[in-house]
Structure formats: structure tokens, C-alpha cells
Tab-separated table of C-alpha atoms in Angstrom:
chain	number	residue	atom	x	y	z
A	1	MET	CA	157.976	68.098	70.299
A	2	ILE	CA	156.809	65.562	72.868
A	3	GLU	CA	157.361	68.238	75.501
A	4	ALA	CA	154.909	70.509	73.652
A	5	ILE	CA	152.275	67.774	73.475
A	6	MET	CA	152.735	67.061	77.156
A	7	ARG	CA	152.266	70.742	77.961
A	8	LEU	CA	149.069	70.751	75.920
A	9	GLY	CA	147.855	67.705	77.822
A	10	ARG	CA	148.688	69.331	81.149
A	11	ARG	CA	146.734	72.400	80.105
A	12	GLY	CA	143.743	70.269	79.143
A	13	CYS	CA	143.847	68.474	82.480
A	14	HIS	CA	144.027	71.788	84.355
A	15	LEU	CA	141.125	73.139	82.353
A	16	LEU	CA	138.977	70.103	83.050
A	17	GLU	CA	139.956	70.195	86.708
A	18	ALA	CA	138.962	73.851	86.979
A	19	LEU	CA	135.643	73.149	85.265
A	20	GLY	CA	134.972	70.286	87.646
A	21	ARG	CA	135.890	72.440	90.654
A	22	ALA	CA	133.588	75.179	89.390
A	23	GLY	CA	130.726	72.724	88.992
A	24	ILE	CA	131.144	71.263	92.469
A	25	PHE	CA	131.528	74.790	93.823
A	26	LEU	CA	128.259	75.885	92.206
A	27	ALA	CA	126.395	72.839	93.470
A	28	GLN	CA	127.699	73.275	97.003
A	29	SER	CA	127.005	76.976	97.279
A	30	ALA	CA	123.651	77.005	95.492
A	31	VAL	CA	122.364	74.667	98.216
A	32	GLY	CA	122.868	77.551	100.636
A	33	VAL	CA	119.496	79.051	99.899
A	34	PRO	CA	119.145	82.102	102.148
A	35	SER	CA	117.963	80.823	105.506
A	36	ARG	CA	116.584	83.045	108.253
A	37	GLU	CA	119.880	84.510	109.368
A	38	GLY	CA	121.313	84.242	105.849
A	39	TRP	CA	118.484	86.497	104.708
A	40	HIS	CA	120.303	89.616	105.891
A	41	LEU	CA	123.472	88.611	104.116
A	42	TRP	CA	121.466	88.151	100.933
A	43	LEU	CA	119.762	91.502	101.428
A	44	LYS	CA	123.089	93.260	101.814
A	45	GLN	CA	124.424	91.714	98.619
A	46	MET	CA	121.192	92.504	96.821
A	47	HIS	CA	121.681	96.125	97.772
A	48	PHE	CA	125.248	96.053	96.552
A	49	VAL	CA	124.850	94.230	93.211
A	50	GLY	CA	121.273	95.313	92.476
A	51	VAL	CA	120.329	98.697	93.835
A	52	LEU	CA	123.738	100.246	93.330
A	53	SER	CA	123.926	98.948	89.730
A	54	LEU	CA	120.593	100.524	88.927
A	55	ALA	CA	121.990	103.916	87.928
A	56	ILE	CA	124.478	102.688	85.320
A	57	VAL	CA	122.019	100.175	83.869
A	58	LEU	CA	119.150	102.656	83.570
A	59	VAL	CA	121.274	105.418	82.064
A	60	SER	CA	122.737	102.979	79.523
A	61	GLY	CA	119.240	101.740	78.744
A	62	LEU	CA	118.026	105.260	78.078
A	63	PHE	CA	120.856	106.024	75.695
A	64	ILE	CA	120.616	102.693	73.883
A	65	GLY	CA	116.885	103.170	73.372
A	66	MET	CA	117.463	106.680	72.083
A	67	VAL	CA	120.182	105.669	69.657
A	68	LEU	CA	118.104	102.698	68.449
A	69	ALA	CA	115.228	105.014	67.645
A	70	LEU	CA	117.507	107.468	65.852
A	71	GLN	CA	119.264	104.810	63.771
A	72	GLY	CA	116.064	102.894	63.131
A	73	TYR	CA	114.270	106.015	61.987
A	74	THR	CA	116.873	106.887	59.358
A	75	ILE	CA	116.655	103.366	57.942
A	76	LEU	CA	112.888	102.936	58.152
A	77	VAL	CA	112.094	106.346	56.698
A	78	ASP	CA	113.638	105.208	53.402
A	79	PHE	CA	110.870	102.612	53.119
A	80	GLY	CA	108.218	104.971	54.406
A	81	ALA	CA	107.835	102.607	57.320
A	82	GLU	CA	108.720	104.886	60.234
A	83	GLN	CA	105.493	103.768	61.936
A	84	ALA	CA	107.248	100.480	62.640
A	85	LEU	CA	109.787	102.300	64.824
A	86	GLY	CA	108.154	101.246	68.101
A	87	GLN	CA	108.096	97.648	67.012
A	88	MET	CA	111.763	97.743	66.037
A	89	VAL	CA	112.900	99.434	69.244
A	90	ALA	CA	110.837	97.184	71.504
A	91	LEU	CA	111.713	93.905	69.808
A	92	SER	CA	115.423	94.559	69.602
A	93	LEU	CA	115.518	95.723	73.215
A	94	VAL	CA	113.375	93.010	74.746
A	95	ARG	CA	114.758	90.101	72.766
A	96	GLU	CA	118.383	90.973	72.490
A	97	LEU	CA	119.908	94.183	73.725
A	98	ALA	CA	118.488	94.391	77.229
A	99	PRO	CA	119.580	90.921	78.385
A	100	VAL	CA	122.989	91.155	76.735
A	101	VAL	CA	123.979	94.732	77.526
A	102	ALA	CA	122.648	94.556	81.080
A	103	ALA	CA	124.643	91.350	81.619
A	104	LEU	CA	127.817	92.944	80.224
A	105	LEU	CA	127.377	96.008	82.418
A	106	PHE	CA	126.596	93.785	85.365
A	107	ALA	CA	129.785	91.797	84.796
A	108	GLY	CA	131.806	95.005	84.762
A	109	ARG	CA	130.030	96.760	87.598
A	110	ALA	CA	129.199	93.943	90.022
A	111	GLY	CA	131.038	90.832	88.843
A	112	SER	CA	134.514	92.337	89.065
A	113	ALA	CA	133.724	93.734	92.523
A	114	LEU	CA	132.541	90.315	93.734
A	115	THR	CA	135.745	88.682	92.498
A	116	ALA	CA	137.956	91.299	94.102
A	117	GLU	CA	136.083	91.146	97.397
A	118	ILE	CA	136.134	87.367	97.721
A	119	GLY	CA	139.708	87.285	96.437
A	120	LEU	CA	140.872	89.723	99.075
A	121	MET	CA	139.053	87.687	101.716
A	122	LYS	CA	140.999	84.676	100.532
A	123	ALA	CA	144.316	86.546	100.354
A	124	THR	CA	143.915	87.854	103.910
A	125	GLU	CA	142.926	84.346	105.014
A	126	GLN	CA	139.491	85.377	106.202
A	127	LEU	CA	137.979	82.416	104.402
A	128	SER	CA	140.261	79.893	106.097
A	129	SER	CA	139.658	81.540	109.476
A	130	MET	CA	135.935	81.098	108.882
A	131	GLU	CA	136.474	77.405	108.226
A	132	MET	CA	138.565	77.264	111.378
A	133	ILE	CA	135.725	78.510	113.576
A	134	GLY	CA	133.289	76.174	111.865
A	135	VAL	CA	131.526	78.579	109.507
A	136	ASP	CA	131.185	77.340	105.956
A	137	PRO	CA	132.492	80.150	103.715
A	138	LEU	CA	130.524	78.756	100.786
A	139	ARG	CA	127.313	79.349	102.711
A	140	ARG	CA	128.324	82.495	104.489
A	141	VAL	CA	130.161	84.342	101.711
A	142	VAL	CA	129.462	82.763	98.337
A	143	ALA	CA	125.814	81.670	98.492
A	144	PRO	CA	124.298	85.101	99.297
A	145	ARG	CA	126.302	86.688	96.480
A	146	LEU	CA	125.311	83.996	94.013
A	147	TRP	CA	121.620	84.277	94.833
A	148	ALA	CA	121.682	88.069	94.893
A	149	GLY	CA	123.195	88.182	91.417
A	150	PHE	CA	120.729	85.610	90.155
A	151	VAL	CA	117.769	87.708	91.317
A	152	ALA	CA	119.168	91.164	90.600
A	153	LEU	CA	120.167	90.851	86.937
A	154	PRO	CA	116.717	89.896	85.576
A	155	LEU	CA	115.227	92.846	87.471
A	156	LEU	CA	117.885	95.145	86.049
A	157	THR	CA	117.130	93.773	82.586
A	158	VAL	CA	113.457	94.664	82.949
A	159	GLY	CA	114.438	98.184	83.991
A	160	PHE	CA	116.765	98.437	81.005
A	161	SER	CA	113.972	97.481	78.582
A	162	VAL	CA	111.426	99.852	80.098
A	163	VAL	CA	113.754	102.838	80.137
A	164	GLY	CA	115.060	101.989	76.653
A	165	ILE	CA	111.556	101.893	75.208
A	166	TYR	CA	110.864	105.295	76.762
A	167	GLY	CA	114.157	106.569	75.379
A	168	GLY	CA	113.035	105.429	71.947
A	169	TYR	CA	109.722	107.189	72.535
A	170	LEU	CA	111.480	110.428	73.458
A	171	VAL	CA	113.567	110.462	70.295
A	172	GLY	CA	111.069	108.877	67.907
A	173	VAL	CA	107.871	110.629	68.938
A	174	ASP	CA	108.921	113.842	70.639
A	175	TRP	CA	111.844	114.706	68.437
A	176	LEU	CA	111.491	112.991	65.050
A	177	GLY	CA	107.710	113.223	64.941
A	178	VAL	CA	106.590	109.614	64.561
A	179	PHE	CA	102.876	109.422	65.366
A	180	GLU	CA	102.493	108.417	69.002
A	181	GLY	CA	99.611	106.013	68.416
A	182	SER	CA	101.482	104.019	65.804
A	183	TYR	CA	104.572	103.865	68.021
A	184	TRP	CA	102.650	102.012	70.725
A	185	SER	CA	100.124	100.108	68.629
A	186	ASN	CA	102.662	98.608	66.236
A	187	MET	CA	104.684	97.621	69.271
A	188	GLN	CA	101.715	95.964	70.926
A	189	ALA	CA	100.721	94.209	67.732
A	190	SER	CA	104.106	92.612	67.248
A	191	VAL	CA	105.531	91.958	70.730
A	192	GLU	CA	104.310	88.691	72.213
A	193	PHE	CA	104.461	88.403	75.972
A	194	LEU	CA	105.690	84.827	76.234
A	195	ALA	CA	107.592	84.511	72.985
A	196	ASP	CA	109.483	87.804	73.249
A	197	ILE	CA	109.461	89.117	76.802
A	198	GLY	CA	109.423	85.636	78.338
A	199	ASN	CA	112.334	84.431	76.236
A	200	GLY	CA	114.247	87.621	77.009
A	201	MET	CA	113.756	86.930	80.706
A	202	VAL	CA	114.951	83.338	80.286
A	203	LYS	CA	118.080	84.654	78.589
A	204	SER	CA	118.594	87.090	81.398
A	205	LEU	CA	118.271	84.365	84.043
A	206	VAL	CA	120.860	82.248	82.240
A	207	PHE	CA	123.236	85.206	81.960
A	208	ALA	CA	122.711	86.061	85.623
A	209	LEU	CA	123.674	82.556	86.663
A	210	VAL	CA	126.707	82.436	84.383
A	211	VAL	CA	128.066	85.890	85.233
A	212	THR	CA	127.730	85.557	89.010
A	213	TRP	CA	129.019	82.019	88.920
A	214	ILE	CA	132.125	83.063	87.024
A	215	ALA	CA	132.630	86.067	89.321
A	216	VAL	CA	132.394	84.225	92.632
A	217	PHE	CA	134.321	81.206	91.357
A	218	GLN	CA	137.177	83.349	90.078
A	219	GLY	CA	137.326	85.068	93.445
A	220	TYR	CA	137.231	81.817	95.369
A	221	ASP	CA	139.723	79.979	93.184
A	222	LEU	CA	142.401	82.630	92.653
A	223	VAL	CA	146.052	82.596	93.652
A	224	PRO	CA	146.004	84.595	96.904
A	225	THR	CA	148.418	87.360	95.940
A	226	SER	CA	147.821	90.900	94.756
A	227	GLU	CA	148.754	89.844	91.239
A	228	GLY	CA	146.404	86.906	91.491
A	229	ILE	CA	143.531	89.201	92.447
A	230	SER	CA	144.170	91.519	89.538
A	231	ARG	CA	144.336	88.581	87.147
A	232	ALA	CA	141.178	87.024	88.514
A	233	THR	CA	139.281	90.300	88.223
A	234	THR	CA	140.335	90.672	84.614
A	235	ARG	CA	139.417	87.083	83.930
A	236	THR	CA	135.971	87.592	85.434
A	237	VAL	CA	135.171	90.412	83.046
A	238	VAL	CA	136.691	88.697	80.011
A	239	TYR	CA	135.188	85.270	80.636
A	240	SER	CA	131.754	86.525	81.527
A	241	SER	CA	131.591	88.854	78.517
A	242	LEU	CA	132.594	86.026	76.198
A	243	ALA	CA	130.220	83.594	77.884
A	244	VAL	CA	127.327	86.037	77.643
A	245	LEU	CA	127.899	86.786	73.967
A	246	GLY	CA	128.462	83.143	73.053
A	247	LEU	CA	125.496	81.867	75.023
A	248	ASP	CA	123.375	84.634	73.579
A	249	PHE	CA	123.902	83.261	70.105
A	250	VAL	CA	123.100	79.719	71.197
A	251	LEU	CA	119.979	80.796	73.090
A	252	THR	CA	118.789	83.010	70.253
A	253	ALA	CA	119.244	80.172	67.797
A	254	MET	CA	117.215	77.908	70.071
A	255	MET	CA	114.453	80.427	70.798
A	256	PHE	CA	114.014	82.352	67.572
A	257	GLY	CA	115.963	80.244	65.057
A	258	GLY	CA	112.906	78.210	64.112
A	259	ILE	CA	111.040	81.181	62.697
B	1	MET	CA	119.904	99.229	112.751
B	2	LYS	CA	118.758	102.386	110.989
B	3	ARG	CA	121.119	101.699	108.103
B	4	SER	CA	119.926	98.152	107.699
B	5	LYS	CA	116.305	99.367	107.584
B	6	MET	CA	117.220	101.810	104.828
B	7	MET	CA	118.891	99.006	102.920
B	8	GLU	CA	115.845	96.788	103.264
B	9	LEU	CA	113.719	99.596	101.948
B	10	GLY	CA	116.084	100.139	99.016
B	11	VAL	CA	116.107	96.461	98.052
B	12	GLY	CA	112.336	96.274	98.457
B	13	LEU	CA	111.828	99.268	96.204
B	14	PHE	CA	114.255	97.806	93.677
B	15	MET	CA	112.377	94.528	93.491
B	16	LEU	CA	109.042	96.318	93.342
B	17	ALA	CA	110.321	98.458	90.481
B	18	GLY	CA	111.451	95.318	88.676
B	19	ILE	CA	108.068	93.664	89.022
B	20	LEU	CA	106.235	96.827	88.001
B	21	GLY	CA	108.546	97.052	84.995
B	22	LEU	CA	107.569	93.530	83.986
B	23	VAL	CA	103.892	94.441	84.304
B	24	PHE	CA	104.539	97.506	82.151
B	25	LEU	CA	106.253	95.352	79.527
B	26	GLY	CA	103.328	92.966	79.587
B	27	LEU	CA	100.521	95.491	79.367
B	28	ARG	CA	101.955	98.404	77.464
B	29	VAL	CA	104.583	96.854	75.218
B	30	SER	CA	103.140	93.469	74.345
B	31	GLY	CA	99.529	94.637	74.692
B	32	LEU	CA	98.596	91.690	76.880
B	33	THR	CA	94.925	91.687	77.718
B	34	PHE	CA	93.091	89.439	80.097
B	35	THR	CA	90.398	88.129	77.818
B	36	SER	CA	89.234	84.635	78.558
B	37	PRO	CA	89.676	82.250	75.633
B	38	GLY	CA	85.968	81.404	75.650
B	39	GLU	CA	84.978	84.600	73.880
B	40	SER	CA	85.555	83.414	70.342
B	41	PHE	CA	84.188	81.013	67.781
B	42	ARG	CA	85.785	79.222	64.871
B	43	LEU	CA	85.196	79.177	61.154
B	44	GLU	CA	87.023	77.280	58.482
B	45	ALA	CA	88.010	78.438	55.046
B	46	ASN	CA	89.784	76.530	52.290
B	47	PHE	CA	92.199	78.399	50.051
B	48	ALA	CA	93.919	77.131	46.930
B	49	ASN	CA	97.048	79.017	47.955
B	50	ILE	CA	97.730	80.896	51.172
B	51	GLY	CA	100.944	82.580	50.056
B	52	SER	CA	102.860	83.394	53.224
B	53	LEU	CA	99.934	83.597	55.652
B	54	LYS	CA	101.065	82.627	59.148
B	55	PRO	CA	99.197	81.373	62.204
B	56	ARG	CA	98.220	84.299	64.486
B	57	ALA	CA	97.776	86.608	61.479
B	58	ARG	CA	94.969	89.167	61.706
B	59	VAL	CA	91.459	88.589	60.411
B	60	THR	CA	89.799	91.845	59.463
B	61	MET	CA	86.448	93.052	58.308
B	62	ALA	CA	86.240	96.484	56.695
B	63	GLY	CA	89.733	97.042	58.087
B	64	VAL	CA	88.716	96.334	61.677
B	65	THR	CA	90.489	93.438	63.356
B	66	VAL	CA	87.859	90.866	64.344
B	67	GLY	CA	89.989	87.807	65.034
B	68	ARG	CA	93.086	85.860	64.184
B	69	VAL	CA	94.213	82.793	62.276
B	70	ALA	CA	94.210	79.902	64.749
B	71	ALA	CA	95.756	77.197	62.596
B	72	ILE	CA	96.717	76.348	59.041
B	73	GLU	CA	96.812	72.787	57.789
B	74	LEU	CA	96.850	70.884	54.536
B	75	ASP	CA	93.504	69.394	53.544
B	76	THR	CA	94.515	65.973	52.181
B	77	GLU	CA	91.169	65.467	50.438
B	78	TRP	CA	91.483	68.363	48.011
B	79	TYR	CA	95.134	69.241	48.589
B	80	ASP	CA	94.422	72.823	49.429
B	81	ALA	CA	95.043	74.780	52.610
B	82	ARG	CA	92.496	74.692	55.410
B	83	VAL	CA	92.686	77.869	57.469
B	84	ILE	CA	90.931	77.922	60.823
B	85	LEU	CA	89.822	81.398	61.837
B	86	GLU	CA	89.123	82.406	65.413
B	87	LEU	CA	86.645	85.268	65.453
B	88	ASP	CA	85.131	87.531	68.047
B	89	ALA	CA	82.139	85.829	69.705
B	90	ARG	CA	79.962	88.867	69.014
B	91	LEU	CA	80.024	87.936	65.310
B	92	GLU	CA	78.653	84.448	65.859
B	93	ASN	CA	75.426	83.986	63.877
B	94	GLN	CA	75.851	87.489	62.469
B	95	LEU	CA	77.852	86.837	59.301
B	96	SER	CA	75.851	85.843	56.264
B	97	ARG	CA	76.415	82.412	54.748
B	98	ASP	CA	77.913	83.847	51.552
B	99	THR	CA	80.608	85.822	53.375
B	100	THR	CA	83.822	85.833	51.371
B	101	ALA	CA	87.357	85.471	52.718
B	102	ALA	CA	90.383	86.801	50.868
B	103	ILE	CA	94.082	86.758	51.704
B	104	LEU	CA	95.339	90.313	51.425
B	105	THR	CA	98.681	92.001	51.922
B	106	ALA	CA	99.246	95.004	54.180
B	107	GLY	CA	101.094	97.494	52.016
B	108	LEU	CA	103.468	96.410	49.286
B	109	LEU	CA	105.824	94.373	51.440
B	110	GLY	CA	103.753	93.904	54.562
B	111	GLU	CA	102.451	90.807	56.266
B	112	GLN	CA	99.483	88.890	54.896
B	113	TYR	CA	96.116	88.813	56.602
B	114	VAL	CA	92.612	87.519	55.987
B	115	GLY	CA	89.922	89.980	54.966
B	116	LEU	CA	86.257	89.050	55.317
B	117	SER	CA	83.435	90.783	53.514
B	118	VAL	CA	79.765	90.164	54.140
B	119	GLY	CA	77.324	88.989	51.503
B	120	GLY	CA	73.543	89.253	51.420
B	121	ASP	CA	72.328	85.790	52.392
B	122	PRO	CA	69.794	85.898	55.267
B	123	GLU	CA	71.200	82.645	56.679
B	124	THR	CA	74.212	83.070	58.948
B	125	LEU	CA	77.412	81.227	59.796
B	126	ALA	CA	77.594	79.388	63.119
B	127	SER	CA	80.628	78.035	64.924
B	128	GLY	CA	82.472	75.374	62.917
B	129	ASP	CA	80.950	76.350	59.566
B	130	ILE	CA	82.968	76.615	56.395
B	131	ILE	CA	83.368	79.737	54.292
B	132	HIS	CA	83.048	78.555	50.692
B	133	ASP	CA	83.767	81.705	48.746
B	134	THR	CA	87.479	82.338	49.129
B	135	GLN	CA	90.124	84.186	47.218
B	136	SER	CA	93.730	82.983	47.319
B	137	ALA	CA	96.785	85.039	47.992
B	138	VAL	CA	98.340	86.785	45.035
B	139	VAL	CA	101.610	85.060	44.229
B	140	LEU	CA	103.875	87.335	42.271
B	141	GLU	CA	105.400	84.575	40.138
B	142	GLU	CA	101.989	83.370	38.961
B	143	LEU	CA	100.994	86.916	38.138
B	144	ILE	CA	104.110	87.401	36.028
B	145	GLN	CA	103.618	84.044	34.327
B	146	GLN	CA	100.065	84.950	33.420
B	147	PHE	CA	101.184	88.282	32.075
B	148	VAL	CA	103.925	86.710	29.971
B	149	SER	CA	101.656	83.990	28.538
B	150	ASN	CA	99.063	86.622	27.648
B	151	MET	CA	101.732	88.603	25.837
B	152	VAL	CA	102.806	85.520	23.888
B	153	SER	CA	99.273	84.555	22.875
B	154	ASN	CA	98.601	88.070	21.680
């Protein structure tokens, strides 16, 4: 009985310790803003997490926009309100789906790769060799990845929204025959730049920070064995998905809950 | 060297596409326009009941949008709602003094908006004037109550 309580306490201490380590880790590596020679490292990571994630994010955006328009149409047509299709597609994409789905895809596509890469560097003792020759691995390895993720995900989110809205246009206007003018004008009448698009971008920035933070921290903090790497990669995807979905509710409640 | 140049180009294009996407969202999706806030003037109108009229609701005239609701507050002198309307500057000193304002509903379930209709007075409304002839929102419960009490009295 007492043994069980002690184990619980040990767990709690470990959890708090890990949280503290992660916080210190974030603070130390975020200071490493890309300097002149760090610029190229950042660029390379930007290419890896941003440009190469573009395809999966845009294709998913297209399909999500199309399915939103299709589902929305069948519901709205019952009320004779299919003119509001553009408004529905745009608001649900910009406020909710684009930040969340892009972050989830980003965690799977880029986050897991970051964890595995840094983890393998740790397992093959590249990180400790760097420290040995006087190069700070937090600055050299972690900071460019952190900053690249922080910049790339909001851009990917914008792309997701744009392509999704066009996907909705393809299905709604070209296929189902919603009037084109009402698709765009209802959208423009109801979407507010700061309240909707701005808040969506704020969400996306928060998710970008959380997902990349979790990914690089899991890679940096893992047990340097092959099993440890596989566990850390799994944990990256699980933790960041949960964090994104949980934070999304909190942020939505703060941004739109007052209405 | 060649490879790194290609990468720079790719990242540059990616960021450019992101920024252009944001501009697209701003202009095309949210219909952001760069009108300076100086191009409007304000009128006030008091309503006995505004129903569910919200700030930023449309103000229309003959169905054409001519402005928006800037603010709604409670008038503590008469305990009715004071609605401040922000109208297109082109209409300043054009609307007759007996212009009426009514709170209307778009469709059966739609949002509420303010409809203006012009009267025949040669004098016109200037910025800050008050529209006296107003018509409150139709509240369904009151309508039903009226109907029921009429039935009973008959």
C-alpha cells in the first residue's frame, strides 16, 4: 500500500522534473536565434519541415475543403440555405480545421522525424562530441529546428485554408451548383480578418511552438537506445496530438467562447 | 553550392506562398478593404426593443448596405436602447429628417439588421442627429401574447 503511494510520488517527481527540464531546454535553445552562420542551418531545416511538408498539407487541405462543402451542402439544403456554404466552409477551415489538422499532420510528418533525427544523434554520441569540441548542441542542432518549425507551421496553415476554400468552391460551385457570387459574398460578409483569420493564426503559432518543442525535447531527452528512439518517436506523435487537441479547446473557449 | 541555392529558392518560394496566401485570405475570404475610417458619419436611433441586433450588423436602405451598427447601449433616461449607426459619408446631409429606422430580420431565421427608409421632409440629417421615427424588432413572444389576448377578448 505504502509502496504504491511511494511509486505514485516518484512518478509525480519524475513528471515535474521532466517538465522543468523541458522548460529550461526551451528557454536555452530559443535564445539561439539564427545568427549569420546559423542562418543556413535554419534554412536547411525550413526546407525539411516546411517545403517538404507542403505536399501532404495541401492535398489534405483540398480534400477536407471538398468534404466540408459536400457535407455542408446536404445539411444546408434542408433549410434552403445552401448560399451560406461559402461562409460555413471558410469559417470552419480558418477558425478550426486548418490550424488543428495542419498541426496534427505536421506532428506526424515533421515532428516524428525531428525526434528520430536528434535521438539518433544522441544515441551515436554526436551531441556529446559536439559539446566536447566546444559547440553547443542546443544552438547548433536544436535551435534551428525549433525556429524552423515555429515559422513553417503557420505558413502551412495558411496554405491549408486557401486550398481548402478552393476545394469547397470546386465541389460547391462547380459540382453542386451553388451560385458563385453567393459563395464568395456570404464568405466575405461573415469572415472577419482579425477575429477569425487572426485568431486562427494565433492558434497556429501556439500549436507550432508546442509541437516542435515536444518533438525536439523528446529527441534530446530520450534513452539513447534503439528502443528509446522508437518510444520517443511514438511519444512525440501522441503527446503533440493530445496537446494540440486539448489546447485547441482552451484557445477556442478563450477566443470565441464569449460570443 | 548549387544544391544550397536551390534550397534557398525553395524556402523563399514557400514563405512567399505563405504570405500571398495570407493576403488572399484577407482580401478574398474576409473581404478586407482599405477604406479609411474617416469616410463615415454617425446617427443615433432609439428603439424600444432591439431584439437580437448585434454591433456590426448591416444598415440597409432599399436593400443596399449603406453602413453598420457601431454600438448599442442602454439609454438610462428612457430605458430604451440607443443604437449608433455608422453610415456612408456620401449620405451625410442627404437623408430627410423624417427618415424611419426599423429592425428587420433577414429571412425567417436570419440575422437582424437595420433598414432605413426616406421620408419627405426637405430638412436633412447631419452627423450626430437622432432618428426619431423608429420601429422595434418583432419579438415572437409578444406577437403570440397579443394574438392570444385578442382571441380572449373576442
